[in-house]
Tab-separated table of N, CA and C and ligand atoms in Angstrom:
chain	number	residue	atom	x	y	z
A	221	UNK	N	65.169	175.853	60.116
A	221	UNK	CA	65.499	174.467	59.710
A	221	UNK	C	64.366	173.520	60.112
A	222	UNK	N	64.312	172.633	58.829
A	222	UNK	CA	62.916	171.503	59.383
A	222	UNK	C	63.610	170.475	59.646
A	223	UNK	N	62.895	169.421	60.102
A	223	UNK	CA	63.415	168.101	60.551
A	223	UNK	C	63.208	167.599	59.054
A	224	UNK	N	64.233	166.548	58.719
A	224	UNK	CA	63.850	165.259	57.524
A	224	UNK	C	64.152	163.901	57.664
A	225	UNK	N	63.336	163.213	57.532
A	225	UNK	CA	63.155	162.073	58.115
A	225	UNK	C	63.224	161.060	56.710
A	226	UNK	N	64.084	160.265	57.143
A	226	UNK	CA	64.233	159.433	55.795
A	226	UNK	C	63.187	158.267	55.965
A	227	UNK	N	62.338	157.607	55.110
A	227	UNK	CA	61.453	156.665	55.159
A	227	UNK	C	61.873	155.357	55.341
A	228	UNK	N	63.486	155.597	54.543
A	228	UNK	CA	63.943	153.988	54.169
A	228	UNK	C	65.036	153.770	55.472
A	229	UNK	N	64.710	154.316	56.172
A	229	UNK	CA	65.463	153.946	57.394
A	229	UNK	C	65.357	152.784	57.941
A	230	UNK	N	65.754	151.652	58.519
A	230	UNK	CA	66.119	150.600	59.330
A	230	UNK	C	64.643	150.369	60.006
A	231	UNK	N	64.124	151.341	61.183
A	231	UNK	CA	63.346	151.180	61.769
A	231	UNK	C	62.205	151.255	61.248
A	232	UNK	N	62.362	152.061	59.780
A	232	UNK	CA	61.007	152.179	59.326
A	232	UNK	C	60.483	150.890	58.712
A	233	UNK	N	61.744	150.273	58.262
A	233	UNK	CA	61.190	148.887	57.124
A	233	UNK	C	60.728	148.395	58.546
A	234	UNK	N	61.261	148.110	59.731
A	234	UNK	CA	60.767	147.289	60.779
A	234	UNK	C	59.119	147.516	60.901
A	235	UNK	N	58.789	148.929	60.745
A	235	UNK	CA	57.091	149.300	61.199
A	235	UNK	C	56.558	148.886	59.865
A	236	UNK	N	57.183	149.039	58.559
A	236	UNK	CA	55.999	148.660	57.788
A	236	UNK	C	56.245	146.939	57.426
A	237	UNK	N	56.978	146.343	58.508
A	237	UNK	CA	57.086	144.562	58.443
A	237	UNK	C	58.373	144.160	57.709
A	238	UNK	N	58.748	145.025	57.259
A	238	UNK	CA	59.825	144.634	55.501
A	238	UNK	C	60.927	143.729	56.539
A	239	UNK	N	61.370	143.905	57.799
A	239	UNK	CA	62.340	143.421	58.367
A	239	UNK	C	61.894	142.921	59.523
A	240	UNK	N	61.937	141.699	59.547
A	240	UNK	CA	61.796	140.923	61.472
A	240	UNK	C	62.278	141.975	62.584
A	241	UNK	N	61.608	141.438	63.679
A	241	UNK	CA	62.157	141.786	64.735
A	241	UNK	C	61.513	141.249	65.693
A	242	UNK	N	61.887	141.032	66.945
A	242	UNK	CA	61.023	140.400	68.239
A	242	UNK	C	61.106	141.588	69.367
A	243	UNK	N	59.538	141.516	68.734
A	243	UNK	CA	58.837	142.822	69.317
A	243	UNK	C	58.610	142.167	71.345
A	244	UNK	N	58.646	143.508	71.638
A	244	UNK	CA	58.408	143.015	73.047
A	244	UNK	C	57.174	143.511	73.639
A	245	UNK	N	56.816	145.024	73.225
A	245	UNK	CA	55.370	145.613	73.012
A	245	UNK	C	55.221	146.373	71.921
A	246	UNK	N	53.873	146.255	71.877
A	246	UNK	CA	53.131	147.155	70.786
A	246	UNK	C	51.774	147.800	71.475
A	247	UNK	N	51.672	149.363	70.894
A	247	UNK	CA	50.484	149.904	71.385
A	247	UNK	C	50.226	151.098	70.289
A	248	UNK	N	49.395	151.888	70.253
A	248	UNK	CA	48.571	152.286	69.351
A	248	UNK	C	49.690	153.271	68.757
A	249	UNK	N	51.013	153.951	69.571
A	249	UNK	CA	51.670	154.861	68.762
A	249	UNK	C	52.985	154.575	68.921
A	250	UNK	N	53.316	152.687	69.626
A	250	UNK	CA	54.728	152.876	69.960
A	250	UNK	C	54.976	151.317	69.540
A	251	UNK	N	56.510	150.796	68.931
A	251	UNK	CA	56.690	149.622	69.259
A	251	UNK	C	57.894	149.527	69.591
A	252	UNK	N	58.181	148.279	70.628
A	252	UNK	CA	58.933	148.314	71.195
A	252	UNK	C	59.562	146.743	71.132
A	253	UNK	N	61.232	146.702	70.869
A	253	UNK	CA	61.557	145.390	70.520
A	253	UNK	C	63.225	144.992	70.883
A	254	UNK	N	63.886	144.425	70.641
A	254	UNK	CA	64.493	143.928	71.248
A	254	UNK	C	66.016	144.298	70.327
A	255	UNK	N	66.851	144.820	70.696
A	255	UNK	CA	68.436	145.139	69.898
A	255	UNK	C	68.563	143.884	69.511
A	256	UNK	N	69.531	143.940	68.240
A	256	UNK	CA	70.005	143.213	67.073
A	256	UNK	C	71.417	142.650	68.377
A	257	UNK	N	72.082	143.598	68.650
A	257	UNK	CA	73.185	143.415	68.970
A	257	UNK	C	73.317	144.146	70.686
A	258	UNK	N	72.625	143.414	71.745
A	258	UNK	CA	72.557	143.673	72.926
A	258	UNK	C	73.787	143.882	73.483
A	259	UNK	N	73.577	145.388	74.247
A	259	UNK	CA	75.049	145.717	75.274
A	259	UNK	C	74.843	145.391	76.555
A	260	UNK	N	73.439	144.711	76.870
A	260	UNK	CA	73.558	143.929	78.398
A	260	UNK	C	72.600	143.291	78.189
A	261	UNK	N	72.525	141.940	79.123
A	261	UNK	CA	70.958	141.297	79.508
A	261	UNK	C	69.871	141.905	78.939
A	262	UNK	N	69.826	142.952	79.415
A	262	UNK	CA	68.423	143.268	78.539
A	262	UNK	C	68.604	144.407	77.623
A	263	UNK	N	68.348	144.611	76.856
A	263	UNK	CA	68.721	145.525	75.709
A	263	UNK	C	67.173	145.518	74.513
A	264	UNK	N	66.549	146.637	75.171
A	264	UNK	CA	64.936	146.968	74.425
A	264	UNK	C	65.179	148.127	73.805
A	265	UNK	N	64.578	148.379	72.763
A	265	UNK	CA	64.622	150.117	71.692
A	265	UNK	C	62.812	150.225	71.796
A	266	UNK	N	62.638	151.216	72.002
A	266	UNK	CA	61.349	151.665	72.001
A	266	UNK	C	61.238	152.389	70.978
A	267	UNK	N	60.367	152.566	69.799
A	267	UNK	CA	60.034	153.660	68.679
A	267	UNK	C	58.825	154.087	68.770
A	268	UNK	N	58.546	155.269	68.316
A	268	UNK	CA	57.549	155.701	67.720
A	268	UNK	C	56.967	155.102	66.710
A	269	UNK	N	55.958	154.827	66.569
A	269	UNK	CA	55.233	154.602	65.345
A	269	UNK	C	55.301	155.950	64.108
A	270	UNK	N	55.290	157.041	64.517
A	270	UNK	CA	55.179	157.962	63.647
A	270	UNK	C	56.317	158.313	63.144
A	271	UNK	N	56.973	158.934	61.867
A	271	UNK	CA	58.074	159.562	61.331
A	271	UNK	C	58.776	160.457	62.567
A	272	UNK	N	59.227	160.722	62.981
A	272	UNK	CA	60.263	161.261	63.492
A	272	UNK	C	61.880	161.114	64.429
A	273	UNK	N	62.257	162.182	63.637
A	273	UNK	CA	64.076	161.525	63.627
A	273	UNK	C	64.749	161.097	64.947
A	274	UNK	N	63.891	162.002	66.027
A	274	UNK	CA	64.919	162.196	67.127
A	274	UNK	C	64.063	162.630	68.312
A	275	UNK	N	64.386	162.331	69.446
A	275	UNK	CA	63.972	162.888	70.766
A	275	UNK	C	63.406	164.476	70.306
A	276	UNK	N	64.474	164.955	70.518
A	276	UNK	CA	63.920	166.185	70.312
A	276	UNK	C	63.034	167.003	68.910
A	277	UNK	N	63.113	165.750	67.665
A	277	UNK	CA	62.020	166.093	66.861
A	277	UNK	C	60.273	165.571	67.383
A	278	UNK	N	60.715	164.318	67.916
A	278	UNK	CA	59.264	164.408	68.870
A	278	UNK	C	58.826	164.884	69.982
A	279	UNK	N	59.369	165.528	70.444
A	279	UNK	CA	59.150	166.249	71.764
A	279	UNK	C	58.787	167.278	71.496
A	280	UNK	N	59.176	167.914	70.082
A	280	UNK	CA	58.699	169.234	69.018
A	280	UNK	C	56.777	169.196	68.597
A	281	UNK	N	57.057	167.955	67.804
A	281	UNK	CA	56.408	167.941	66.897
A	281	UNK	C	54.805	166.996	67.162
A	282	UNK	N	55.315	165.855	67.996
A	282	UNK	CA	54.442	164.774	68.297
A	282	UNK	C	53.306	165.165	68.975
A	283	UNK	N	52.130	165.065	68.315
A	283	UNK	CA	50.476	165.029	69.347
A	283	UNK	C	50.626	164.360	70.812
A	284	UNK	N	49.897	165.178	71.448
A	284	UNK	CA	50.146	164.846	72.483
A	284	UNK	C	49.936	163.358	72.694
A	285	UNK	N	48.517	162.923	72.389
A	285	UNK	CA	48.068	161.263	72.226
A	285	UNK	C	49.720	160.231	72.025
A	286	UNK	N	50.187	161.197	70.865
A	286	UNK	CA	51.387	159.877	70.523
A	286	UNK	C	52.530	160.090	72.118
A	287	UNK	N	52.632	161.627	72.108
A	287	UNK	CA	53.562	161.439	73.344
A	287	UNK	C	53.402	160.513	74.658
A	288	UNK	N	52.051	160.820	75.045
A	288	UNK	CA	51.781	160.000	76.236
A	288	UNK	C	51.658	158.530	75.785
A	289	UNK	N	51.323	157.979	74.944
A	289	UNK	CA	51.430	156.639	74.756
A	289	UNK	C	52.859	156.286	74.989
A	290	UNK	N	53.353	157.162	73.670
A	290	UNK	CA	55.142	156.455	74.015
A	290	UNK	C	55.821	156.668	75.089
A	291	UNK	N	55.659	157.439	76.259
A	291	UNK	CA	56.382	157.401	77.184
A	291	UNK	C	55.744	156.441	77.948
A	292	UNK	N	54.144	156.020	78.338
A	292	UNK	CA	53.904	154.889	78.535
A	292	UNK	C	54.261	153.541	78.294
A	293	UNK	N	54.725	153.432	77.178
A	293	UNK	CA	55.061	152.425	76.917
A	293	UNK	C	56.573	151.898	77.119
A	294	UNK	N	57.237	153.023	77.141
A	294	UNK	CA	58.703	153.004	78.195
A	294	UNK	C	59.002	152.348	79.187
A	295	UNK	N	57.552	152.993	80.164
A	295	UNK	CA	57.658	152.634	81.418
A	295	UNK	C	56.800	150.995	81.333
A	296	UNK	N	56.425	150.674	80.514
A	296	UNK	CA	55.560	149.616	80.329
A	296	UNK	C	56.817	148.446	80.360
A	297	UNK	N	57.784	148.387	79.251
A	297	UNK	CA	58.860	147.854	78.853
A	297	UNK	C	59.693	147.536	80.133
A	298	UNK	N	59.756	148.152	80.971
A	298	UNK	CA	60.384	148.364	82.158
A	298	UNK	C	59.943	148.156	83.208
A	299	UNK	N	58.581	147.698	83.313
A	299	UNK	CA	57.660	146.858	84.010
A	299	UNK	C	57.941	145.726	83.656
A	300	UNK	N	57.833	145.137	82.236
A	300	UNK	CA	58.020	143.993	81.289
A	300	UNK	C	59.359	143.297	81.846
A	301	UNK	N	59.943	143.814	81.521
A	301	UNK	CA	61.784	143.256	81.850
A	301	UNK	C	61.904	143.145	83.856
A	302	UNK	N	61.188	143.700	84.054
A	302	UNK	CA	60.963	143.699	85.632
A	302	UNK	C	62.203	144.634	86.311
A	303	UNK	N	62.814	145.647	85.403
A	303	UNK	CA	63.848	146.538	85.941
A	303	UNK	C	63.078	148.255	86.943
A	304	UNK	N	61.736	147.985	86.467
A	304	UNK	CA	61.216	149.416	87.436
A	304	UNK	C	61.305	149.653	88.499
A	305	UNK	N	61.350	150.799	88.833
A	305	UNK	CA	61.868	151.307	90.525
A	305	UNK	C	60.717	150.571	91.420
A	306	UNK	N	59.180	150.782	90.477
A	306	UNK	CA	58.251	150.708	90.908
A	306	UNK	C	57.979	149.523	91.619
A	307	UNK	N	58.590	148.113	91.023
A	307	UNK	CA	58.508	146.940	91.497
A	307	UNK	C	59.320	146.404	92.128
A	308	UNK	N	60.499	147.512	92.690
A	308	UNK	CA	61.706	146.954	93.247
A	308	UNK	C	63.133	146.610	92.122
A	309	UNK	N	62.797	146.904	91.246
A	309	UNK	CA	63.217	146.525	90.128
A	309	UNK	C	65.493	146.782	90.429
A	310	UNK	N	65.700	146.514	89.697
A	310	UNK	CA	67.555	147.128	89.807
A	310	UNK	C	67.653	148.355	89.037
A	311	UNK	N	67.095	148.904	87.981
A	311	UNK	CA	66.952	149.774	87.640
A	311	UNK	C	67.187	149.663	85.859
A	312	UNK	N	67.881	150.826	85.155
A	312	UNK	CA	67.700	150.407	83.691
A	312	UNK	C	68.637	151.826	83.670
A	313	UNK	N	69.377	151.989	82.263
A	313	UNK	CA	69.377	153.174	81.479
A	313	UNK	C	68.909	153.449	80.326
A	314	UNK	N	68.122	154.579	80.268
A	314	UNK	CA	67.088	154.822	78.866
A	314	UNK	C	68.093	155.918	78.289
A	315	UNK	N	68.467	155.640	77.089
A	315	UNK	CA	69.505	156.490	76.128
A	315	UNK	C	68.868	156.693	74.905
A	316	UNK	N	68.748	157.948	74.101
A	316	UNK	CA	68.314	158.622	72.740
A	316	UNK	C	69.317	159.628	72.407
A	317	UNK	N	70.247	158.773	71.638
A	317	UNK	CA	71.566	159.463	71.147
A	317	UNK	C	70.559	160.180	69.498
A	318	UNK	N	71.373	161.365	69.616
A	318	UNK	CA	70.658	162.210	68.646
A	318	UNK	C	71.549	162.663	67.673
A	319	UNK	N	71.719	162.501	66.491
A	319	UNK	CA	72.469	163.317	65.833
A	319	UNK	C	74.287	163.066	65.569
A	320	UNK	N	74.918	163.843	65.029
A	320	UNK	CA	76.078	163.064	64.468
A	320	UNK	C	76.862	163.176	66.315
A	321	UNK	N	77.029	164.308	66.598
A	321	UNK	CA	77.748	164.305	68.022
A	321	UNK	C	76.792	163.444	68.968
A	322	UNK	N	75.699	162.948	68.906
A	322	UNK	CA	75.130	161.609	70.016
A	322	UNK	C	75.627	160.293	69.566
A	323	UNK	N	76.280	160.381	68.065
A	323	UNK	CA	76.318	159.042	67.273
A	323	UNK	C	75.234	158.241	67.101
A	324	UNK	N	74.041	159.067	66.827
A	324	UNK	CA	73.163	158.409	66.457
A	324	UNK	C	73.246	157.657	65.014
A	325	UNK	N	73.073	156.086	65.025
A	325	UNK	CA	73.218	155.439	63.939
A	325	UNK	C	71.298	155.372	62.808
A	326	UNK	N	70.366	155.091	63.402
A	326	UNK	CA	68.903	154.894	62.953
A	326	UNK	C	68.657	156.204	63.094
A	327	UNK	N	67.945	157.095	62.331
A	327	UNK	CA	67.431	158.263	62.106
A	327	UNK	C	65.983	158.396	62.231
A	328	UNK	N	65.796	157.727	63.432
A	328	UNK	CA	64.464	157.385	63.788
A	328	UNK	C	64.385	157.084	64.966
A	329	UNK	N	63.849	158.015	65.787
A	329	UNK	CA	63.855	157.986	67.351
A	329	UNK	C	63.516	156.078	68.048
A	330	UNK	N	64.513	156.390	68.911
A	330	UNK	CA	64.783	154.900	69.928
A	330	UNK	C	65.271	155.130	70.913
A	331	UNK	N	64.177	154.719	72.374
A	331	UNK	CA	64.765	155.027	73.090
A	331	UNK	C	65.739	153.158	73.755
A	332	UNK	N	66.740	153.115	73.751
A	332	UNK	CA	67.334	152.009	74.197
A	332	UNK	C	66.862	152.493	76.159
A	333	UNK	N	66.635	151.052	76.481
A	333	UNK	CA	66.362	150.562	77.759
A	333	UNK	C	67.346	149.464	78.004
A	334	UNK	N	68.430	149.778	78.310
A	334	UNK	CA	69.426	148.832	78.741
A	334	UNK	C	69.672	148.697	80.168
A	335	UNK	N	69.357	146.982	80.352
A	335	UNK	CA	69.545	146.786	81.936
A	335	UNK	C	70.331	145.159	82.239
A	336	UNK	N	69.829	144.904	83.250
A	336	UNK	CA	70.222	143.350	83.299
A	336	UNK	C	72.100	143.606	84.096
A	337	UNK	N	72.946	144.757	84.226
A	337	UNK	CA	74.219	144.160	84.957
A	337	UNK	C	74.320	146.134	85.148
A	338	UNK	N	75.277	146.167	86.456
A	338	UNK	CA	75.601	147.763	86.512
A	338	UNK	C	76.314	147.792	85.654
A	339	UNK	N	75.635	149.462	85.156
A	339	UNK	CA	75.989	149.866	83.561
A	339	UNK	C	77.589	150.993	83.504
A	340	UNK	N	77.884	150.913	84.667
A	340	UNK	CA	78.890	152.041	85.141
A	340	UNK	C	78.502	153.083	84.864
A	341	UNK	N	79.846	154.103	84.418
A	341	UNK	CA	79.432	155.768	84.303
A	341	UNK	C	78.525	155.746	83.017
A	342	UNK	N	77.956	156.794	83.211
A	342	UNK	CA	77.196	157.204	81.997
A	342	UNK	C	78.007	157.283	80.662
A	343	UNK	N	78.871	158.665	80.879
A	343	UNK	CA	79.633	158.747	79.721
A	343	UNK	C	81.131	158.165	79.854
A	344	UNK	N	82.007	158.099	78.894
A	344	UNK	CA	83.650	157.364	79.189
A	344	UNK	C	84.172	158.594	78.545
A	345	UNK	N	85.182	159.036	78.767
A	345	UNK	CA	85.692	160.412	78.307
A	345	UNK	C	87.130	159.805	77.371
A	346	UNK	N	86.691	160.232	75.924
A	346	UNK	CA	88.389	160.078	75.225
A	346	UNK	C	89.403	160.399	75.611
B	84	5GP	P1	71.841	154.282	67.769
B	84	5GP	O1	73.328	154.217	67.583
B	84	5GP	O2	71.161	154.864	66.555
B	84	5GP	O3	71.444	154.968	69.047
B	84	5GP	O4	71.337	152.806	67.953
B	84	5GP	C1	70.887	152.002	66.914
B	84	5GP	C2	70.647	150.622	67.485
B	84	5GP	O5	69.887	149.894	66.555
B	84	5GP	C3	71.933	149.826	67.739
B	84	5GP	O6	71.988	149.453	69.115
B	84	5GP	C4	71.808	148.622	66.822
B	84	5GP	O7	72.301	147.435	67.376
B	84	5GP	C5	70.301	148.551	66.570
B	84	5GP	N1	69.920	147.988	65.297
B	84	5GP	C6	70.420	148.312	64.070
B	84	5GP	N2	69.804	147.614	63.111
B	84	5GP	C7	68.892	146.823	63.729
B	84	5GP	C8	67.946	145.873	63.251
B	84	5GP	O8	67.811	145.600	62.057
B	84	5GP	N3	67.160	145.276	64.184
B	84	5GP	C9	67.278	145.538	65.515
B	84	5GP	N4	66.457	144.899	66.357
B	84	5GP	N5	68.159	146.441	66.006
B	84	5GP	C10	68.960	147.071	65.114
């Protein structure tokens, strides 16, 4: 099975401009911007610049160059918002729901950086 990546996806019109957004960083393989509809204080999505669907399609597939940028730029975002361990920060949760059982809605890797209030448990059980 290959990965397929739809073009006309949400995030993609965002990279080729077709749709606003308030970007928070940009760097040579990642941009990074701000949720439509924030679940705390701070609420950032990080993307890839390049086509791919999901965490684990870039973790497959992605040159190394793009990998290390985008995880740089994670931790960059998280410098930005001032939530890093590194600076004393309160901390953050980075989430990349994948697929129909992650409920992934954008078919285009994002990693959400949600911080700003304790986020409680990770998961809530039905
Ligand atoms: P997912 O469920 O795929 O992990 O998360 C998709 C996220 O994208 C949601 O948190 C949703 O609010 C956000 N989102 C959907 N459409 C837009 C949009 O047009 N602009 C921005 N900035 N965020 C969006």
């Amino acid at each position: 099975m290959a990965y397929t990546y739809d073009p006309e996806n949400i995030f993609a019109k965002i990279l080729r401009g077709e749709i606003p957004n308030t970007t928070v960083l940009e760097t040579d393989h990642a941009l990074a911007f701000r949720d439509i509809a924030p679940q705390a204080p701070e609420h950032v999505l990080v993307i890839p610049k390049g086509p791919y669907v999901s965490i684990d399609h870039f973790a497959v597939e992605a040159s190394a160059d793009e990998i290390v940028d985008y995880m740089r730029a994670v931790g960059q975002v998280c410098q930005q918002l001032g939530v890093d361990l590194g600076s004393g920060g309160a901390g953050f949760r980075a989430i990349a729901n994948a697929g129909s059982n992650g409920v992934q809605d954008v078919p285009h890797l994002h990693v959400h950086i949600v911080a700003g209030r304790p986020l409680g448990p990770m998961l809530v059980r039905d």
